[in-house]
Amino acid sequence: MKKKTTNIILLVILLIIGGFAIYYFMPKKDSTTTDPMAAVFKFEPMKELEDFERQKYAELFNNAIAYTQSYPDQMDGWMTLGMVQKQIGNYQAAETAWLHVNEIRPLNSTSFGNLADLYANFLKEYDKAEAMYRRAIENSMSEAKNTSFYRNFFYFYKDYVKDETKAEQILLEGIENNSKSDLLALAGSFYQEKGNNEKAIEYYQKYLEVNPDNEAVKKELDTLTK
């Protein structure tokens, strides 16, 4: 009987030790981890705002909250939440809101373009910015704003990445897909800055074929052809 009791006690001790071991080595949830989406629904300015700005953004924020609660699958409320969060300096919350729009409306172009700007100009995550510019361009091929995305992508490569080869490539791609746009004038200016007057003249002339009354471009062309 005594031996049986001893065995039971040993078994209990082993179970207790095993339980502590499992608890100790088992991955634990980080108590500091929070749902990124929670920040989207908080109005907490991270930069100085004038009273009228705070009031304006608070009103937009509250209206957007009400809209997303009524229409959670519509992108408008989420887009506004992202815009407000960006304006008040909560860049991570803006990112979360717009990434959500990417998920519910993967064929839209605006949220991808907004994220490209956010990554390039505020978060300084250039790889992500590049991917978002690509997607914004892809999704806007039939839209007027496609030209704007190409222009911004060009300046991103030229002024941020400091890669004029990629800048030139994306500019020429943009012209190929928007053959009558102001990207022609941008190409003329780009080649003029590089000292490639022949190319500059070519693109200025192409632009004036579409927009013959643009005095600024006429002036640049006259300067190059004198």
PDB file of C-alpha atoms in Angstrom:
ATOM      1  CA  MET A   1       0.000   0.000   0.000  1.00  0.00           C
ATOM      2  CA  LYS A   2       2.834   2.321   0.961  1.00  0.00           C
ATOM      3  CA  LYS A   3       4.589   1.576  -2.336  1.00  0.00           C
ATOM      4  CA  LYS A   4       1.413   2.311  -4.301  1.00  0.00           C
ATOM      5  CA  THR A   5       0.996   5.642  -2.521  1.00  0.00           C
ATOM      6  CA  THR A   6       4.606   6.527  -3.252  1.00  0.00           C
ATOM      7  CA  ASN A   7       4.102   5.749  -6.948  1.00  0.00           C
ATOM      8  CA  ILE A   8       1.009   7.948  -7.076  1.00  0.00           C
ATOM      9  CA  ILE A   9       2.897  10.818  -5.453  1.00  0.00           C
ATOM     10  CA  LEU A  10       5.754  10.431  -7.926  1.00  0.00           C
ATOM     11  CA  LEU A  11       3.276  10.409 -10.821  1.00  0.00           C
ATOM     12  CA  VAL A  12       1.639  13.596  -9.572  1.00  0.00           C
ATOM     13  CA  ILE A  13       5.039  15.266  -9.206  1.00  0.00           C
ATOM     14  CA  LEU A  14       5.988  14.252 -12.749  1.00  0.00           C
ATOM     15  CA  LEU A  15       2.707  15.612 -14.097  1.00  0.00           C
ATOM     16  CA  ILE A  16       3.266  18.906 -12.299  1.00  0.00           C
ATOM     17  CA  ILE A  17       6.828  19.174 -13.603  1.00  0.00           C
ATOM     18  CA  GLY A  18       5.653  18.300 -17.110  1.00  0.00           C
ATOM     19  CA  GLY A  19       2.933  20.911 -16.924  1.00  0.00           C
ATOM     20  CA  PHE A  20       5.397  23.602 -15.905  1.00  0.00           C
ATOM     21  CA  ALA A  21       7.746  22.553 -18.707  1.00  0.00           C
ATOM     22  CA  ILE A  22       4.984  22.767 -21.307  1.00  0.00           C
ATOM     23  CA  TYR A  23       3.928  26.183 -20.024  1.00  0.00           C
ATOM     24  CA  TYR A  24       7.512  27.446 -19.968  1.00  0.00           C
ATOM     25  CA  PHE A  25       8.451  26.339 -23.473  1.00  0.00           C
ATOM     26  CA  MET A  26       5.076  26.912 -25.144  1.00  0.00           C
ATOM     27  CA  PRO A  27       5.065  30.038 -27.386  1.00  0.00           C
ATOM     28  CA  LYS A  28       3.261  32.835 -25.597  1.00  0.00           C
ATOM     29  CA  LYS A  29       1.151  35.563 -27.108  1.00  0.00           C
ATOM     30  CA  ASP A  30       2.826  38.947 -26.835  1.00  0.00           C
ATOM     31  CA  SER A  31       0.656  40.983 -24.527  1.00  0.00           C
ATOM     32  CA  THR A  32       1.862  44.145 -26.238  1.00  0.00           C
ATOM     33  CA  THR A  33       0.625  43.021 -29.669  1.00  0.00           C
ATOM     34  CA  THR A  34      -2.418  44.934 -30.856  1.00  0.00           C
ATOM     35  CA  ASP A  35      -4.631  44.667 -33.880  1.00  0.00           C
ATOM     36  CA  PRO A  36      -3.300  47.179 -36.462  1.00  0.00           C
ATOM     37  CA  MET A  37      -6.873  47.843 -37.563  1.00  0.00           C
ATOM     38  CA  ALA A  38      -7.697  49.233 -34.110  1.00  0.00           C
ATOM     39  CA  ALA A  39      -5.502  52.272 -34.791  1.00  0.00           C
ATOM     40  CA  VAL A  40      -7.511  53.078 -37.918  1.00  0.00           C
ATOM     41  CA  PHE A  41     -10.559  53.756 -35.741  1.00  0.00           C
ATOM     42  CA  LYS A  42      -8.759  56.094 -33.324  1.00  0.00           C
ATOM     43  CA  PHE A  43      -8.463  59.822 -33.865  1.00  0.00           C
ATOM     44  CA  GLU A  44      -5.105  60.563 -32.252  1.00  0.00           C
ATOM     45  CA  PRO A  45      -3.158  63.285 -34.091  1.00  0.00           C
ATOM     46  CA  MET A  46       0.585  62.656 -34.107  1.00  0.00           C
ATOM     47  CA  LYS A  47       1.526  66.143 -35.268  1.00  0.00           C
ATOM     48  CA  GLU A  48       0.572  69.707 -34.435  1.00  0.00           C
ATOM     49  CA  LEU A  49      -2.721  70.819 -35.954  1.00  0.00           C
ATOM     50  CA  GLU A  50      -4.471  74.156 -35.992  1.00  0.00           C
ATOM     51  CA  ASP A  51      -7.849  74.153 -34.267  1.00  0.00           C
ATOM     52  CA  PHE A  52      -9.692  74.412 -37.576  1.00  0.00           C
ATOM     53  CA  GLU A  53      -7.670  71.499 -38.964  1.00  0.00           C
ATOM     54  CA  ARG A  54      -8.401  69.313 -35.968  1.00  0.00           C
ATOM     55  CA  GLN A  55     -12.093  70.123 -36.240  1.00  0.00           C
ATOM     56  CA  LYS A  56     -12.169  69.450 -39.978  1.00  0.00           C
ATOM     57  CA  TYR A  57     -10.366  66.117 -39.750  1.00  0.00           C
ATOM     58  CA  ALA A  58     -12.354  65.017 -36.705  1.00  0.00           C
ATOM     59  CA  GLU A  59     -15.575  65.622 -38.613  1.00  0.00           C
ATOM     60  CA  LEU A  60     -14.309  63.725 -41.650  1.00  0.00           C
ATOM     61  CA  PHE A  61     -13.128  60.930 -39.373  1.00  0.00           C
ATOM     62  CA  ASN A  62     -16.455  60.581 -37.564  1.00  0.00           C
ATOM     63  CA  ASN A  63     -18.403  60.602 -40.829  1.00  0.00           C
ATOM     64  CA  ALA A  64     -16.084  57.959 -42.280  1.00  0.00           C
ATOM     65  CA  ILE A  65     -16.472  55.781 -39.185  1.00  0.00           C
ATOM     66  CA  ALA A  66     -20.252  55.958 -39.477  1.00  0.00           C
ATOM     67  CA  TYR A  67     -20.053  55.137 -43.182  1.00  0.00           C
ATOM     68  CA  THR A  68     -17.795  52.116 -42.747  1.00  0.00           C
ATOM     69  CA  GLN A  69     -20.062  50.798 -39.999  1.00  0.00           C
ATOM     70  CA  SER A  70     -23.040  51.017 -42.348  1.00  0.00           C
ATOM     71  CA  TYR A  71     -21.204  49.935 -45.496  1.00  0.00           C
ATOM     72  CA  PRO A  72     -18.092  47.969 -44.455  1.00  0.00           C
ATOM     73  CA  ASP A  73     -17.606  46.544 -47.958  1.00  0.00           C
ATOM     74  CA  GLN A  74     -17.521  49.955 -49.662  1.00  0.00           C
ATOM     75  CA  MET A  75     -14.140  51.569 -50.229  1.00  0.00           C
ATOM     76  CA  ASP A  76     -15.097  55.234 -49.785  1.00  0.00           C
ATOM     77  CA  GLY A  77     -15.165  55.211 -45.989  1.00  0.00           C
ATOM     78  CA  TRP A  78     -11.879  53.332 -45.774  1.00  0.00           C
ATOM     79  CA  MET A  79     -10.234  55.697 -48.241  1.00  0.00           C
ATOM     80  CA  THR A  80     -11.299  58.671 -46.129  1.00  0.00           C
ATOM     81  CA  LEU A  81     -10.060  57.036 -42.935  1.00  0.00           C
ATOM     82  CA  GLY A  82      -6.679  56.504 -44.571  1.00  0.00           C
ATOM     83  CA  MET A  83      -6.575  60.091 -45.784  1.00  0.00           C
ATOM     84  CA  VAL A  84      -7.429  61.485 -42.337  1.00  0.00           C
ATOM     85  CA  GLN A  85      -4.856  59.272 -40.615  1.00  0.00           C
ATOM     86  CA  LYS A  86      -2.192  60.407 -43.062  1.00  0.00           C
ATOM     87  CA  GLN A  87      -3.058  64.074 -42.562  1.00  0.00           C
ATOM     88  CA  ILE A  88      -2.854  63.801 -38.766  1.00  0.00           C
ATOM     89  CA  GLY A  89       0.467  61.940 -38.940  1.00  0.00           C
ATOM     90  CA  ASN A  90      -0.670  58.372 -38.215  1.00  0.00           C
ATOM     91  CA  TYR A  91       1.059  56.858 -41.231  1.00  0.00           C
ATOM     92  CA  GLN A  92       0.838  53.232 -40.086  1.00  0.00           C
ATOM     93  CA  ALA A  93      -2.917  53.582 -39.592  1.00  0.00           C
ATOM     94  CA  ALA A  94      -3.236  55.145 -43.044  1.00  0.00           C
ATOM     95  CA  GLU A  95      -1.300  52.210 -44.478  1.00  0.00           C
ATOM     96  CA  THR A  96      -3.602  49.718 -42.750  1.00  0.00           C
ATOM     97  CA  ALA A  97      -6.744  51.427 -44.049  1.00  0.00           C
ATOM     98  CA  TRP A  98      -5.539  51.539 -47.639  1.00  0.00           C
ATOM     99  CA  LEU A  99      -4.193  47.988 -47.569  1.00  0.00           C
ATOM    100  CA  HIS A 100      -7.698  46.952 -46.543  1.00  0.00           C
ATOM    101  CA  VAL A 101      -9.058  48.741 -49.620  1.00  0.00           C
ATOM    102  CA  ASN A 102      -6.542  46.797 -51.719  1.00  0.00           C
ATOM    103  CA  GLU A 103      -8.069  43.610 -50.341  1.00  0.00           C
ATOM    104  CA  ILE A 104     -11.735  44.478 -50.849  1.00  0.00           C
ATOM    105  CA  ARG A 105     -11.224  46.303 -54.177  1.00  0.00           C
ATOM    106  CA  PRO A 106      -8.110  44.742 -55.756  1.00  0.00           C
ATOM    107  CA  LEU A 107      -8.831  46.254 -59.172  1.00  0.00           C
ATOM    108  CA  ASN A 108      -9.029  49.869 -58.015  1.00  0.00           C
ATOM    109  CA  SER A 109      -6.050  52.149 -58.626  1.00  0.00           C
ATOM    110  CA  THR A 110      -6.488  54.941 -56.077  1.00  0.00           C
ATOM    111  CA  SER A 111      -5.572  53.048 -52.909  1.00  0.00           C
ATOM    112  CA  PHE A 112      -2.478  51.614 -54.591  1.00  0.00           C
ATOM    113  CA  GLY A 113      -1.462  55.098 -55.727  1.00  0.00           C
ATOM    114  CA  ASN A 114      -2.021  56.505 -52.245  1.00  0.00           C
ATOM    115  CA  LEU A 115       0.134  53.777 -50.741  1.00  0.00           C
ATOM    116  CA  ALA A 116       2.863  54.424 -53.307  1.00  0.00           C
ATOM    117  CA  ASP A 117       2.957  58.055 -52.188  1.00  0.00           C
ATOM    118  CA  LEU A 118       2.863  57.058 -48.508  1.00  0.00           C
ATOM    119  CA  TYR A 119       5.739  54.600 -48.884  1.00  0.00           C
ATOM    120  CA  ALA A 120       7.821  56.959 -51.034  1.00  0.00           C
ATOM    121  CA  ASN A 121       7.345  60.255 -49.231  1.00  0.00           C
ATOM    122  CA  PHE A 122       6.549  59.386 -45.634  1.00  0.00           C
ATOM    123  CA  LEU A 123       7.555  55.848 -44.653  1.00  0.00           C
ATOM    124  CA  LYS A 124      10.586  55.747 -46.996  1.00  0.00           C
ATOM    125  CA  GLU A 125       9.978  52.117 -47.946  1.00  0.00           C
ATOM    126  CA  TYR A 126      10.993  52.312 -51.583  1.00  0.00           C
ATOM    127  CA  ASP A 127      10.546  48.641 -52.480  1.00  0.00           C
ATOM    128  CA  LYS A 128       6.929  48.818 -51.359  1.00  0.00           C
ATOM    129  CA  ALA A 129       6.450  52.132 -53.148  1.00  0.00           C
ATOM    130  CA  GLU A 130       7.705  50.631 -56.403  1.00  0.00           C
ATOM    131  CA  ALA A 131       5.309  47.683 -56.128  1.00  0.00           C
ATOM    132  CA  MET A 132       2.370  49.984 -55.424  1.00  0.00           C
ATOM    133  CA  TYR A 133       3.177  52.266 -58.360  1.00  0.00           C
ATOM    134  CA  ARG A 134       3.271  49.220 -60.622  1.00  0.00           C
ATOM    135  CA  ARG A 135      -0.122  48.034 -59.402  1.00  0.00           C
ATOM    136  CA  ALA A 136      -1.662  51.507 -59.631  1.00  0.00           C
ATOM    137  CA  ILE A 137      -0.513  51.769 -63.243  1.00  0.00           C
ATOM    138  CA  GLU A 138      -1.747  48.284 -64.081  1.00  0.00           C
ATOM    139  CA  ASN A 139      -5.172  48.960 -62.587  1.00  0.00           C
ATOM    140  CA  SER A 140      -5.603  52.354 -64.243  1.00  0.00           C
ATOM    141  CA  MET A 141      -4.788  51.550 -67.859  1.00  0.00           C
ATOM    142  CA  SER A 142      -8.237  52.685 -69.017  1.00  0.00           C
ATOM    143  CA  GLU A 143      -8.349  55.721 -66.713  1.00  0.00           C
ATOM    144  CA  ALA A 144      -7.204  59.313 -67.192  1.00  0.00           C
ATOM    145  CA  LYS A 145      -5.218  59.136 -63.951  1.00  0.00           C
ATOM    146  CA  ASN A 146      -2.860  56.585 -65.523  1.00  0.00           C
ATOM    147  CA  THR A 147      -0.741  59.473 -66.771  1.00  0.00           C
ATOM    148  CA  SER A 148      -0.424  60.873 -63.246  1.00  0.00           C
ATOM    149  CA  PHE A 149       0.740  57.539 -61.888  1.00  0.00           C
ATOM    150  CA  TYR A 150       3.380  57.288 -64.606  1.00  0.00           C
ATOM    151  CA  ARG A 151       4.520  60.856 -63.904  1.00  0.00           C
ATOM    152  CA  ASN A 152       4.820  60.227 -60.174  1.00  0.00           C
ATOM    153  CA  PHE A 153       6.620  56.946 -60.801  1.00  0.00           C
ATOM    154  CA  PHE A 154       9.085  58.769 -63.077  1.00  0.00           C
ATOM    155  CA  TYR A 155       9.878  61.338 -60.381  1.00  0.00           C
ATOM    156  CA  PHE A 156      10.136  58.554 -57.806  1.00  0.00           C
ATOM    157  CA  TYR A 157      12.920  56.866 -59.781  1.00  0.00           C
ATOM    158  CA  LYS A 158      14.571  60.157 -60.725  1.00  0.00           C
ATOM    159  CA  ASP A 159      14.490  62.040 -57.422  1.00  0.00           C
ATOM    160  CA  TYR A 160      14.234  59.360 -54.733  1.00  0.00           C
ATOM    161  CA  VAL A 161      15.900  56.244 -56.111  1.00  0.00           C
ATOM    162  CA  LYS A 162      18.327  58.383 -58.149  1.00  0.00           C
ATOM    163  CA  ASP A 163      18.149  55.996 -61.090  1.00  0.00           C
ATOM    164  CA  GLU A 164      17.755  57.972 -64.306  1.00  0.00           C
ATOM    165  CA  THR A 165      17.817  54.835 -66.433  1.00  0.00           C
ATOM    166  CA  LYS A 166      14.721  53.466 -64.717  1.00  0.00           C
ATOM    167  CA  ALA A 167      13.165  56.928 -64.764  1.00  0.00           C
ATOM    168  CA  GLU A 168      13.643  57.136 -68.528  1.00  0.00           C
ATOM    169  CA  GLN A 169      12.286  53.625 -69.045  1.00  0.00           C
ATOM    170  CA  ILE A 170       9.104  54.275 -67.074  1.00  0.00           C
ATOM    171  CA  LEU A 171       8.606  57.623 -68.826  1.00  0.00           C
ATOM    172  CA  LEU A 172       8.865  56.050 -72.271  1.00  0.00           C
ATOM    173  CA  GLU A 173       6.543  53.244 -71.170  1.00  0.00           C
ATOM    174  CA  GLY A 174       4.068  55.867 -70.044  1.00  0.00           C
ATOM    175  CA  ILE A 175       4.251  57.626 -73.401  1.00  0.00           C
ATOM    176  CA  GLU A 176       3.716  54.332 -75.201  1.00  0.00           C
ATOM    177  CA  ASN A 177       0.510  53.818 -73.229  1.00  0.00           C
ATOM    178  CA  ASN A 178      -0.543  57.495 -73.299  1.00  0.00           C
ATOM    179  CA  SER A 179       0.682  58.746 -76.650  1.00  0.00           C
ATOM    180  CA  LYS A 180      -1.107  62.120 -76.534  1.00  0.00           C
ATOM    181  CA  SER A 181      -0.461  63.054 -72.916  1.00  0.00           C
ATOM    182  CA  ASP A 182       1.683  65.716 -71.265  1.00  0.00           C
ATOM    183  CA  LEU A 183       4.264  62.996 -70.662  1.00  0.00           C
ATOM    184  CA  LEU A 184       5.597  64.079 -74.064  1.00  0.00           C
ATOM    185  CA  ALA A 185       6.463  67.505 -72.653  1.00  0.00           C
ATOM    186  CA  LEU A 186       7.949  65.871 -69.572  1.00  0.00           C
ATOM    187  CA  ALA A 187      10.175  63.763 -71.824  1.00  0.00           C
ATOM    188  CA  GLY A 188      11.262  66.895 -73.666  1.00  0.00           C
ATOM    189  CA  SER A 189      12.197  68.543 -70.375  1.00  0.00           C
ATOM    190  CA  PHE A 190      13.981  65.404 -69.159  1.00  0.00           C
ATOM    191  CA  TYR A 191      16.156  65.146 -72.265  1.00  0.00           C
ATOM    192  CA  GLN A 192      16.795  68.892 -72.246  1.00  0.00           C
ATOM    193  CA  GLU A 193      18.148  68.651 -68.688  1.00  0.00           C
ATOM    194  CA  LYS A 194      20.394  65.777 -69.770  1.00  0.00           C
ATOM    195  CA  GLY A 195      21.747  67.845 -72.660  1.00  0.00           C
ATOM    196  CA  ASN A 196      20.216  65.573 -75.295  1.00  0.00           C
ATOM    197  CA  ASN A 197      18.789  68.380 -77.411  1.00  0.00           C
ATOM    198  CA  GLU A 198      17.884  66.136 -80.317  1.00  0.00           C
ATOM    199  CA  LYS A 199      15.585  64.019 -78.147  1.00  0.00           C
ATOM    200  CA  ALA A 200      14.254  67.090 -76.366  1.00  0.00           C
ATOM    201  CA  ILE A 201      13.256  68.697 -79.673  1.00  0.00           C
ATOM    202  CA  GLU A 202      11.648  65.449 -80.834  1.00  0.00           C
ATOM    203  CA  TYR A 203       9.373  65.170 -77.812  1.00  0.00           C
ATOM    204  CA  TYR A 204       8.554  68.868 -77.604  1.00  0.00           C
ATOM    205  CA  GLN A 205       7.474  68.737 -81.249  1.00  0.00           C
ATOM    206  CA  LYS A 206       5.344  65.657 -80.607  1.00  0.00           C
ATOM    207  CA  TYR A 207       3.696  67.405 -77.690  1.00  0.00           C
ATOM    208  CA  LEU A 208       2.932  70.523 -79.762  1.00  0.00           C
ATOM    209  CA  GLU A 209       1.282  68.370 -82.409  1.00  0.00           C
ATOM    210  CA  VAL A 210      -1.301  67.526 -79.758  1.00  0.00           C
ATOM    211  CA  ASN A 211      -1.266  70.851 -77.874  1.00  0.00           C
ATOM    212  CA  PRO A 212      -0.219  73.519 -80.404  1.00  0.00           C
ATOM    213  CA  ASP A 213      -1.144  76.458 -78.152  1.00  0.00           C
ATOM    214  CA  ASN A 214       1.168  75.681 -75.240  1.00  0.00           C
ATOM    215  CA  GLU A 215       3.358  78.776 -75.083  1.00  0.00           C
ATOM    216  CA  ALA A 216       5.759  77.427 -72.466  1.00  0.00           C
ATOM    217  CA  VAL A 217       6.703  74.434 -74.601  1.00  0.00           C
ATOM    218  CA  LYS A 218       6.951  76.651 -77.688  1.00  0.00           C
ATOM    219  CA  LYS A 219       9.423  78.837 -75.835  1.00  0.00           C
ATOM    220  CA  GLU A 220      11.583  75.870 -74.818  1.00  0.00           C
ATOM    221  CA  LEU A 221      11.532  74.552 -78.367  1.00  0.00           C
ATOM    222  CA  ASP A 222      12.540  77.949 -79.763  1.00  0.00           C
ATOM    223  CA  THR A 223      15.459  78.046 -77.331  1.00  0.00           C
ATOM    224  CA  LEU A 224      16.680  74.665 -78.556  1.00  0.00           C
ATOM    225  CA  THR A 225      16.274  75.352 -82.276  1.00  0.00           C
ATOM    226  CA  LYS A 226      17.935  78.766 -82.446  1.00  0.00           C
TER     227      LYS A 226
END
